[in-house]
Amino acid sequence: MAAILLEGKPIAEKIKLEIKAEIENLKNRLKAIPTLATIQVGENPSAAVYLKSQKKNAKDIGIEFQEHCLPGATSEKELIAYLEKLNKDKAVTGILLQLPLPAHINSKEIHSYIVPIKDVEGMHPENVGQVMFGKMRIGSCTALAVMELIKSTGVDLYGKEAVIVGHSEIVGKPVSLLLLDKFATTTVCQIATGQRGYLPTHVKRAEILVVAVGRPGIIQGEWVKEGAIVIDVGINKVGDKIVGDVEFEKASARASFITPVPGGVGPLTVTMLMRNTLEAFKLQHAKT
Ligand code: NAP
C-alpha cells in the first residue's frame, strides 16, 4: 500500500493563520508587533531563497522584517558587537543569523552572543538546555518542523521505536531529545554507525524514522519497516532535481506516512521560525 504523503504546506498554512491571529490580538493589547532582524555577512546566493521565503512569511503574518547586510570581511569581534547592539535595541524582538557564515566566524559559537529571548533559531546554549530539561521555550526550527509532521499523523509516540539518522546540532540532536520527551525509544545513528555497517539494522526496526544527513539515497527503500513514519529532512541537488536522503519510491511502498522532498519539512521550517519569533516577542512582553 502506498504511504500517505506528509506535505508541509497545508500544516504550515494552518499554523500561519494561528500565528497571525495571535499577533493581531497582541498588537491590539500591547500596541506593538514582533520585529525580526536578520543578519547576513557577505554575499550569499544560496541563502537568497531562504531570505525571500522568510520575508514573505513575515509579511503575510504581520511580523516586521529587518535586513542587516554586513560586509564579508566583518570580523567575529565586529559581528559580536553588532549582535550586542541588536540585543539592546528594544525595537528588535528576534535575531536571525543567515547561514552559511564566512569561514573566519565560528558558526557553532556565535549564537551564544544573542540574548536567549531574542534567539529565534533556538541555538543559544540556554535554549538548547531548556529542550534537554523538557522545558522548551524556543527550539530548533527544523526539529520543531519534524515534530509537527509526526504529530499530524496522530500516531501516539509512547514506547515507539524511533531512529534518527544524523546527529547535527540543528536537526538530529534536538529531534532525539524531543522524541525522548514523548517517551519514544530513541536511537541516534551517525557516521560511526554507517562506518560499522549497522545503519540498515537500526533503520529496519524504526517505527518512526527521521533522516538528516545530506546524502541522496543513503536510506535504501527496502530497509524501511512496513508501516513506518518516514521524515526525510535531507535536501540534495542531483542534476536539476532536489531529492532527499531516502529512496522515495521504494520507501513509500512500505511506509504508512512519508514526507516528499521538496515540500515536506522545508515549508514548515520557516513557519516554525515565525512561531519562534512570536514566542520570543511574548517572552519579552511577559511582564507587561
Ligand atoms: P550536517 O550538520 O552535515 O549533519 C549531517 C549528519 O549526518 C552528521 O551528524 C553526520 O555525522 C551524519 N552522517 C554523515 N554520514 C553518515 C552516514 N554514512 N551514516 C549515518 N550518519 C551520517 O547536516 P544538517 O545541517 O543536519 O542537515 C542534514 C540535511 O538536512 C542536509 O541535506 C540539509 O540540507 C538538510 N536540512 C534541511 C532543512 C529543512 O528545512 N528541510 C533544514 C536543515 C537541514 P558526523 O557529524 O558524525 O559526520
mmCIF file of C-alpha atoms and ligand atoms in Angstrom:
data_model
loop_
_atom_site.group_PDB
_atom_site.id
_atom_site.type_symbol
_atom_site.label_atom_id
_atom_site.label_comp_id
_atom_site.label_asym_id
_atom_site.label_seq_id
_atom_site.Cartn_x
_atom_site.Cartn_y
_atom_site.Cartn_z
ATOM 1 C CA MET A 1 0.000 0.000 0.000
ATOM 2 C CA ALA A 2 1.354 3.444 -0.900
ATOM 3 C CA ALA A 3 2.188 5.719 2.020
ATOM 4 C CA ILE A 4 0.203 8.847 2.834
ATOM 5 C CA LEU A 5 2.186 11.910 1.768
ATOM 6 C CA LEU A 6 3.060 14.188 4.678
ATOM 7 C CA GLU A 7 3.085 17.560 2.966
ATOM 8 C CA GLY A 8 4.330 20.514 4.964
ATOM 9 C CA LYS A 9 2.386 23.266 3.229
ATOM 10 C CA PRO A 10 -1.174 22.560 4.492
ATOM 11 C CA ILE A 11 0.097 22.244 8.079
ATOM 12 C CA ALA A 12 2.193 25.383 7.634
ATOM 13 C CA GLU A 13 -0.816 27.364 6.327
ATOM 14 C CA LYS A 14 -2.932 26.341 9.330
ATOM 15 C CA ILE A 15 -0.202 27.311 11.829
ATOM 16 C CA LYS A 16 0.417 30.601 9.983
ATOM 17 C CA LEU A 17 -3.243 31.556 10.454
ATOM 18 C CA GLU A 18 -2.974 30.813 14.189
ATOM 19 C CA ILE A 19 0.195 32.919 14.499
ATOM 20 C CA LYS A 20 -1.360 35.755 12.516
ATOM 21 C CA ALA A 21 -4.450 35.829 14.751
ATOM 22 C CA GLU A 22 -2.297 35.832 17.904
ATOM 23 C CA ILE A 23 -0.121 38.673 16.598
ATOM 24 C CA GLU A 24 -3.247 40.674 15.782
ATOM 25 C CA ASN A 25 -4.524 40.182 19.340
ATOM 26 C CA LEU A 26 -1.185 41.143 20.866
ATOM 27 C CA LYS A 27 -0.977 44.181 18.600
ATOM 28 C CA ASN A 28 -4.318 45.428 19.913
ATOM 29 C CA ARG A 29 -3.353 44.747 23.531
ATOM 30 C CA LEU A 30 0.315 45.833 23.564
ATOM 31 C CA LYS A 31 0.356 48.314 20.684
ATOM 32 C CA ALA A 32 3.451 46.504 19.403
ATOM 33 C CA ILE A 33 4.330 43.763 16.915
ATOM 34 C CA PRO A 34 7.293 41.349 16.703
ATOM 35 C CA THR A 35 10.291 42.598 14.717
ATOM 36 C CA LEU A 36 12.683 40.050 13.244
ATOM 37 C CA ALA A 37 16.174 41.299 12.367
ATOM 38 C CA THR A 38 18.145 39.054 10.026
ATOM 39 C CA ILE A 39 21.864 39.443 9.562
ATOM 40 C CA GLN A 40 23.730 38.355 6.502
ATOM 41 C CA VAL A 41 27.521 38.511 6.431
ATOM 42 C CA GLY A 42 28.870 38.827 2.888
ATOM 43 C CA GLU A 43 27.306 37.788 -0.398
ATOM 44 C CA ASN A 44 25.400 34.555 -0.082
ATOM 45 C CA PRO A 45 23.433 33.419 -3.157
ATOM 46 C CA SER A 46 22.436 30.069 -1.547
ATOM 47 C CA ALA A 47 20.738 31.928 1.331
ATOM 48 C CA ALA A 48 18.760 34.189 -1.017
ATOM 49 C CA VAL A 49 15.886 31.688 -1.467
ATOM 50 C CA TYR A 50 15.504 31.260 2.301
ATOM 51 C CA LEU A 51 15.666 35.014 2.868
ATOM 52 C CA LYS A 52 12.920 35.608 0.313
ATOM 53 C CA SER A 53 10.695 32.980 1.921
ATOM 54 C CA GLN A 54 11.317 34.366 5.442
ATOM 55 C CA LYS A 55 10.483 37.875 4.254
ATOM 56 C CA LYS A 56 7.247 36.751 2.581
ATOM 57 C CA ASN A 57 6.148 34.669 5.583
ATOM 58 C CA ALA A 58 6.842 37.554 7.972
ATOM 59 C CA LYS A 59 4.842 39.970 5.796
ATOM 60 C CA ASP A 60 1.880 37.549 5.498
ATOM 61 C CA ILE A 61 1.760 37.027 9.256
ATOM 62 C CA GLY A 62 2.315 40.611 10.428
ATOM 63 C CA ILE A 63 5.920 40.426 11.599
ATOM 64 C CA GLU A 64 8.170 43.397 10.876
ATOM 65 C CA PHE A 65 11.239 42.228 8.932
ATOM 66 C CA GLN A 66 14.615 43.993 9.015
ATOM 67 C CA GLU A 67 17.527 43.029 6.760
ATOM 68 C CA HIS A 68 21.036 43.781 8.009
ATOM 69 C CA CYS A 69 23.780 43.160 5.438
ATOM 70 C CA LEU A 70 27.357 43.258 6.712
ATOM 71 C CA PRO A 71 30.466 43.061 4.521
ATOM 72 C CA GLY A 72 32.082 39.634 4.055
ATOM 73 C CA ALA A 73 35.231 40.923 5.755
ATOM 74 C CA THR A 74 33.358 41.631 9.032
ATOM 75 C CA SER A 75 35.441 40.111 11.831
ATOM 76 C CA GLU A 76 33.957 37.891 14.528
ATOM 77 C CA LYS A 77 34.562 40.666 17.057
ATOM 78 C CA GLU A 78 32.668 43.171 14.880
ATOM 79 C CA LEU A 79 29.797 40.726 14.392
ATOM 80 C CA ILE A 80 29.569 40.169 18.163
ATOM 81 C CA ALA A 81 29.468 43.948 18.694
ATOM 82 C CA TYR A 82 26.682 44.193 16.096
ATOM 83 C CA LEU A 83 24.705 41.430 17.833
ATOM 84 C CA GLU A 84 25.138 43.182 21.166
ATOM 85 C CA LYS A 85 23.729 46.356 19.647
ATOM 86 C CA LEU A 86 20.659 44.443 18.402
ATOM 87 C CA ASN A 87 20.358 42.688 21.784
ATOM 88 C CA LYS A 88 19.927 46.108 23.408
ATOM 89 C CA ASP A 89 17.623 47.515 20.713
ATOM 90 C CA LYS A 90 14.096 47.392 22.186
ATOM 91 C CA ALA A 91 12.558 47.673 18.714
ATOM 92 C CA VAL A 92 14.116 44.328 17.709
ATOM 93 C CA THR A 93 12.439 41.275 19.281
ATOM 94 C CA GLY A 94 14.077 38.471 17.275
ATOM 95 C CA ILE A 95 17.549 37.985 15.762
ATOM 96 C CA LEU A 96 18.388 35.534 12.990
ATOM 97 C CA LEU A 97 21.837 34.841 11.542
ATOM 98 C CA GLN A 98 21.728 33.758 7.915
ATOM 99 C CA LEU A 99 23.921 30.727 7.262
ATOM 100 C CA PRO A 100 26.450 29.949 5.968
ATOM 101 C CA LEU A 101 28.654 32.496 7.693
ATOM 102 C CA PRO A 102 32.152 33.205 6.343
ATOM 103 C CA ALA A 103 34.711 30.598 7.450
ATOM 104 C CA HIS A 104 36.525 33.027 9.801
ATOM 105 C CA ILE A 105 33.420 33.196 12.036
ATOM 106 C CA ASN A 106 32.766 30.314 14.423
ATOM 107 C CA SER A 107 29.178 29.490 13.450
ATOM 108 C CA LYS A 108 28.820 26.935 16.271
ATOM 109 C CA GLU A 109 29.507 29.506 18.985
ATOM 110 C CA ILE A 110 28.198 32.774 17.579
ATOM 111 C CA HIS A 111 24.589 32.106 18.716
ATOM 112 C CA SER A 112 25.682 32.364 22.342
ATOM 113 C CA TYR A 113 26.113 36.145 21.767
ATOM 114 C CA ILE A 114 22.400 36.600 21.008
ATOM 115 C CA VAL A 115 20.296 37.079 24.157
ATOM 116 C CA PRO A 116 18.273 33.856 24.636
ATOM 117 C CA ILE A 117 14.889 35.625 24.458
ATOM 118 C CA LYS A 118 15.739 37.020 21.002
ATOM 119 C CA ASP A 119 17.352 33.789 19.703
ATOM 120 C CA VAL A 120 14.604 32.758 17.261
ATOM 121 C CA GLU A 121 16.642 29.830 15.931
ATOM 122 C CA GLY A 122 16.752 28.226 19.371
ATOM 123 C CA MET A 123 20.528 27.774 19.160
ATOM 124 C CA HIS A 124 21.686 29.710 22.240
ATOM 125 C CA PRO A 125 23.045 27.185 24.804
ATOM 126 C CA GLU A 126 20.330 28.264 27.267
ATOM 127 C CA ASN A 127 17.549 27.476 24.763
ATOM 128 C CA VAL A 128 19.238 24.192 23.803
ATOM 129 C CA GLY A 129 19.408 23.354 27.540
ATOM 130 C CA GLN A 130 15.690 24.067 28.016
ATOM 131 C CA VAL A 131 14.944 21.336 25.443
ATOM 132 C CA MET A 132 17.130 18.936 27.458
ATOM 133 C CA PHE A 133 15.059 19.634 30.589
ATOM 134 C CA GLY A 134 11.743 19.250 28.704
ATOM 135 C CA LYS A 135 11.014 22.961 29.221
ATOM 136 C CA MET A 136 11.442 24.222 25.667
ATOM 137 C CA ARG A 137 10.696 27.905 25.096
ATOM 138 C CA ILE A 138 12.329 28.390 21.688
ATOM 139 C CA GLY A 139 13.594 25.290 19.854
ATOM 140 C CA SER A 140 15.438 24.467 16.628
ATOM 141 C CA CYS A 141 13.095 25.372 13.743
ATOM 142 C CA THR A 142 13.836 22.220 11.717
ATOM 143 C CA ALA A 143 13.431 19.936 14.726
ATOM 144 C CA LEU A 144 10.087 21.594 15.525
ATOM 145 C CA ALA A 145 9.008 21.118 11.885
ATOM 146 C CA VAL A 146 9.837 17.401 12.135
ATOM 147 C CA MET A 147 7.772 17.119 15.326
ATOM 148 C CA GLU A 148 4.785 18.912 13.748
ATOM 149 C CA LEU A 149 4.834 16.486 10.805
ATOM 150 C CA ILE A 150 4.940 13.475 13.136
ATOM 151 C CA LYS A 151 2.140 14.994 15.257
ATOM 152 C CA SER A 152 -0.028 15.407 12.141
ATOM 153 C CA THR A 153 -0.107 11.603 11.692
ATOM 154 C CA GLY A 154 -1.998 11.277 15.002
ATOM 155 C CA VAL A 155 0.246 8.333 15.966
ATOM 156 C CA ASP A 156 0.972 8.005 19.700
ATOM 157 C CA LEU A 157 4.759 8.014 20.184
ATOM 158 C CA TYR A 158 4.698 6.374 23.625
ATOM 159 C CA GLY A 159 7.119 3.411 23.553
ATOM 160 C CA LYS A 160 7.568 3.572 19.761
ATOM 161 C CA GLU A 161 10.942 2.692 18.204
ATOM 162 C CA ALA A 162 12.326 5.964 16.811
ATOM 163 C CA VAL A 163 15.538 6.043 14.801
ATOM 164 C CA ILE A 164 17.231 9.314 13.825
ATOM 165 C CA VAL A 165 19.990 9.276 11.245
ATOM 166 C CA GLY A 166 22.336 12.268 11.635
ATOM 167 C CA HIS A 167 23.309 13.967 14.898
ATOM 168 C CA SER A 168 23.764 17.613 13.957
ATOM 169 C CA GLU A 169 23.028 20.356 16.494
ATOM 170 C CA ILE A 170 20.228 21.802 14.362
ATOM 171 C CA VAL A 171 18.379 18.603 13.470
ATOM 172 C CA GLY A 172 19.411 15.163 14.761
ATOM 173 C CA LYS A 173 20.246 16.033 18.389
ATOM 174 C CA PRO A 174 17.215 18.244 19.131
ATOM 175 C CA VAL A 175 14.836 15.815 17.373
ATOM 176 C CA SER A 176 16.199 12.984 19.526
ATOM 177 C CA LEU A 177 15.506 14.982 22.714
ATOM 178 C CA LEU A 178 12.006 15.969 21.579
ATOM 179 C CA LEU A 179 11.166 12.341 20.718
ATOM 180 C CA LEU A 180 12.551 11.156 24.061
ATOM 181 C CA ASP A 181 10.327 13.715 25.713
ATOM 182 C CA LYS A 182 7.365 11.927 24.091
ATOM 183 C CA PHE A 183 8.623 8.599 25.522
ATOM 184 C CA ALA A 184 9.707 7.163 22.182
ATOM 185 C CA THR A 185 12.600 4.679 22.474
ATOM 186 C CA THR A 186 15.162 6.727 20.623
ATOM 187 C CA THR A 187 18.291 5.626 18.747
ATOM 188 C CA VAL A 188 20.605 8.141 17.081
ATOM 189 C CA CYS A 189 22.792 6.948 14.194
ATOM 190 C CA GLN A 190 25.767 8.923 12.934
ATOM 191 C CA ILE A 191 28.874 8.490 10.824
ATOM 192 C CA ALA A 192 30.303 5.680 13.001
ATOM 193 C CA THR A 193 27.028 3.697 12.729
ATOM 194 C CA GLY A 194 27.354 3.888 8.945
ATOM 195 C CA GLN A 195 31.057 3.011 9.014
ATOM 196 C CA ARG A 196 30.389 -0.136 11.086
ATOM 197 C CA GLY A 197 27.647 -1.164 8.645
ATOM 198 C CA TYR A 198 24.879 -1.025 11.268
ATOM 199 C CA LEU A 199 22.700 1.590 9.560
ATOM 200 C CA PRO A 200 20.315 -0.978 7.918
ATOM 201 C CA THR A 201 19.937 -2.877 11.219
ATOM 202 C CA HIS A 202 18.708 0.228 13.039
ATOM 203 C CA VAL A 203 16.599 1.587 10.176
ATOM 204 C CA LYS A 204 14.824 -1.764 9.709
ATOM 205 C CA ARG A 205 13.286 -1.645 13.185
ATOM 206 C CA ALA A 206 12.294 2.054 13.095
ATOM 207 C CA GLU A 207 8.596 2.758 13.525
ATOM 208 C CA ILE A 208 9.491 6.441 13.309
ATOM 209 C CA LEU A 209 12.424 7.225 11.003
ATOM 210 C CA VAL A 210 13.941 10.720 10.790
ATOM 211 C CA VAL A 211 16.805 11.167 8.330
ATOM 212 C CA ALA A 212 19.011 14.292 8.251
ATOM 213 C CA VAL A 213 22.330 13.502 6.610
ATOM 214 C CA GLY A 214 22.535 15.293 3.255
ATOM 215 C CA ARG A 215 23.361 12.239 1.116
ATOM 216 C CA PRO A 216 20.879 11.239 -1.592
ATOM 217 C CA GLY A 217 19.584 7.683 -1.237
ATOM 218 C CA ILE A 218 21.628 6.878 1.895
ATOM 219 C CA ILE A 219 18.489 5.149 3.211
ATOM 220 C CA GLN A 220 17.515 2.319 0.891
ATOM 221 C CA GLY A 221 13.790 1.827 0.374
ATOM 222 C CA GLU A 222 13.859 -1.868 1.298
ATOM 223 C CA TRP A 223 15.287 -1.052 4.754
ATOM 224 C CA VAL A 224 12.120 0.853 5.689
ATOM 225 C CA LYS A 225 9.865 -1.077 8.086
ATOM 226 C CA GLU A 226 6.318 -1.815 6.896
ATOM 227 C CA GLY A 227 4.036 0.905 8.293
ATOM 228 C CA ALA A 228 6.854 3.247 9.398
ATOM 229 C CA ILE A 229 6.538 7.036 9.540
ATOM 230 C CA VAL A 230 9.390 8.437 7.431
ATOM 231 C CA ILE A 231 10.528 12.049 7.792
ATOM 232 C CA ASP A 232 13.190 12.932 5.233
ATOM 233 C CA VAL A 233 14.952 16.174 6.187
ATOM 234 C CA GLY A 234 17.714 15.901 3.565
ATOM 235 C CA ILE A 235 17.924 18.381 0.704
ATOM 236 C CA ASN A 236 20.239 17.331 -2.121
ATOM 237 C CA LYS A 237 20.656 18.701 -5.615
ATOM 238 C CA VAL A 238 21.010 15.860 -8.112
ATOM 239 C CA GLY A 239 21.281 17.194 -11.654
ATOM 240 C CA ASP A 240 18.467 19.728 -11.862
ATOM 241 C CA LYS A 241 16.331 17.921 -9.264
ATOM 242 C CA ILE A 242 16.058 18.297 -5.490
ATOM 243 C CA VAL A 243 15.875 14.961 -3.677
ATOM 244 C CA GLY A 244 16.002 13.777 -0.076
ATOM 245 C CA ASP A 245 18.151 11.197 1.720
ATOM 246 C CA VAL A 246 15.620 8.357 1.419
ATOM 247 C CA GLU A 247 14.908 6.318 -1.734
ATOM 248 C CA PHE A 248 11.439 7.766 -2.065
ATOM 249 C CA GLU A 249 9.609 5.375 -4.446
ATOM 250 C CA LYS A 250 10.639 2.153 -2.716
ATOM 251 C CA ALA A 251 10.240 3.612 0.767
ATOM 252 C CA SER A 252 6.751 4.939 0.075
ATOM 253 C CA ALA A 253 5.614 1.435 -0.951
ATOM 254 C CA ARG A 254 6.440 0.262 2.592
ATOM 255 C CA ALA A 255 5.856 3.276 4.873
ATOM 256 C CA SER A 256 2.493 4.409 6.280
ATOM 257 C CA PHE A 257 3.447 8.107 6.048
ATOM 258 C CA ILE A 258 6.331 9.750 4.195
ATOM 259 C CA THR A 259 7.441 13.334 3.568
ATOM 260 C CA PRO A 260 8.139 14.413 -0.016
ATOM 261 C CA VAL A 261 11.337 16.317 -0.864
ATOM 262 C CA PRO A 262 10.844 19.110 -1.656
ATOM 263 C CA GLY A 263 7.558 20.002 0.056
ATOM 264 C CA GLY A 264 7.793 18.123 3.360
ATOM 265 C CA VAL A 265 9.948 19.549 6.147
ATOM 266 C CA GLY A 266 11.073 22.683 4.262
ATOM 267 C CA PRO A 267 7.803 24.689 4.167
ATOM 268 C CA LEU A 268 7.245 24.049 7.877
ATOM 269 C CA THR A 269 10.743 25.093 8.953
ATOM 270 C CA VAL A 270 10.149 28.727 8.010
ATOM 271 C CA THR A 271 6.750 28.629 9.758
ATOM 272 C CA MET A 272 8.473 27.385 12.919
ATOM 273 C CA LEU A 273 10.842 30.354 12.615
ATOM 274 C CA MET A 274 7.802 32.642 12.594
ATOM 275 C CA ARG A 275 6.325 30.840 15.602
ATOM 276 C CA ASN A 276 9.644 31.195 17.462
ATOM 277 C CA THR A 277 9.614 34.911 16.599
ATOM 278 C CA LEU A 278 6.175 35.181 18.186
ATOM 279 C CA GLU A 279 7.344 33.192 21.258
ATOM 280 C CA ALA A 280 10.371 35.485 21.654
ATOM 281 C CA PHE A 281 8.107 38.553 21.462
ATOM 282 C CA LYS A 282 5.776 37.068 24.084
ATOM 283 C CA LEU A 283 8.693 36.303 26.405
ATOM 284 C CA GLN A 284 9.834 39.930 26.142
ATOM 285 C CA HIS A 285 6.330 41.189 26.960
ATOM 286 C CA ALA A 286 5.612 38.576 29.632
ATOM 287 C CA LYS A 287 5.645 41.152 32.420
ATOM 288 C CA THR A 288 3.627 43.849 30.655
HETATM 289 P P1 NAP B 1 25.150 18.150 8.984
HETATM 290 O O1 NAP B 1 25.400 19.121 10.074
HETATM 291 O O2 NAP B 1 26.126 17.975 7.880
HETATM 292 O O3 NAP B 1 24.875 16.733 9.655
HETATM 293 C C1 NAP B 1 24.792 15.532 8.908
HETATM 294 C C2 NAP B 1 24.789 14.382 9.881
HETATM 295 O O4 NAP B 1 24.790 13.158 9.173
HETATM 296 C C3 NAP B 1 26.005 14.367 10.778
HETATM 297 O O5 NAP B 1 25.548 14.144 12.095
HETATM 298 C C4 NAP B 1 26.825 13.194 10.257
HETATM 299 O O6 NAP B 1 27.557 12.552 11.264
HETATM 300 C C5 NAP B 1 25.728 12.272 9.762
HETATM 301 N N1 NAP B 1 26.239 11.301 8.790
HETATM 302 C C6 NAP B 1 27.094 11.531 7.765
HETATM 303 N N2 NAP B 1 27.302 10.380 7.083
HETATM 304 C C7 NAP B 1 26.581 9.419 7.702
HETATM 305 C C8 NAP B 1 26.409 8.033 7.482
HETATM 306 N N3 NAP B 1 27.036 7.395 6.489
HETATM 307 N N4 NAP B 1 25.608 7.341 8.308
HETATM 308 C C9 NAP B 1 24.964 7.962 9.334
HETATM 309 N N5 NAP B 1 25.091 9.293 9.590
HETATM 310 C C10 NAP B 1 25.904 10.001 8.785
HETATM 311 O O7 NAP B 1 23.782 18.445 8.266
HETATM 312 P P2 NAP B 1 22.384 19.085 8.817
HETATM 313 O O8 NAP B 1 22.546 20.532 8.936
HETATM 314 O O9 NAP B 1 21.840 18.295 9.954
HETATM 315 O O10 NAP B 1 21.499 18.785 7.523
HETATM 316 C C11 NAP B 1 21.260 17.477 7.064
HETATM 317 C C12 NAP B 1 20.448 17.544 5.777
HETATM 318 O O11 NAP B 1 19.201 18.167 6.083
HETATM 319 C C13 NAP B 1 21.081 18.398 4.663
HETATM 320 O O12 NAP B 1 20.724 17.825 3.423
HETATM 321 C C14 NAP B 1 20.408 19.740 4.829
HETATM 322 O O13 NAP B 1 20.360 20.471 3.623
HETATM 323 C C15 NAP B 1 19.029 19.321 5.257
HETATM 324 N N6 NAP B 1 18.307 20.340 6.052
HETATM 325 C C16 NAP B 1 17.028 20.603 5.695
HETATM 326 C C17 NAP B 1 16.307 21.533 6.411
HETATM 327 C C18 NAP B 1 14.875 21.805 6.029
HETATM 328 O O14 NAP B 1 14.291 22.774 6.493
HETATM 329 N N7 NAP B 1 14.243 20.975 5.210
HETATM 330 C C19 NAP B 1 16.884 22.206 7.489
HETATM 331 C C20 NAP B 1 18.181 21.877 7.868
HETATM 332 C C21 NAP B 1 18.887 20.930 7.134
HETATM 333 P P3 NAP B 1 29.035 13.117 11.688
HETATM 334 O O15 NAP B 1 28.809 14.513 12.184
HETATM 335 O O16 NAP B 1 29.430 12.191 12.748
HETATM 336 O O17 NAP B 1 29.855 13.072 10.444
#
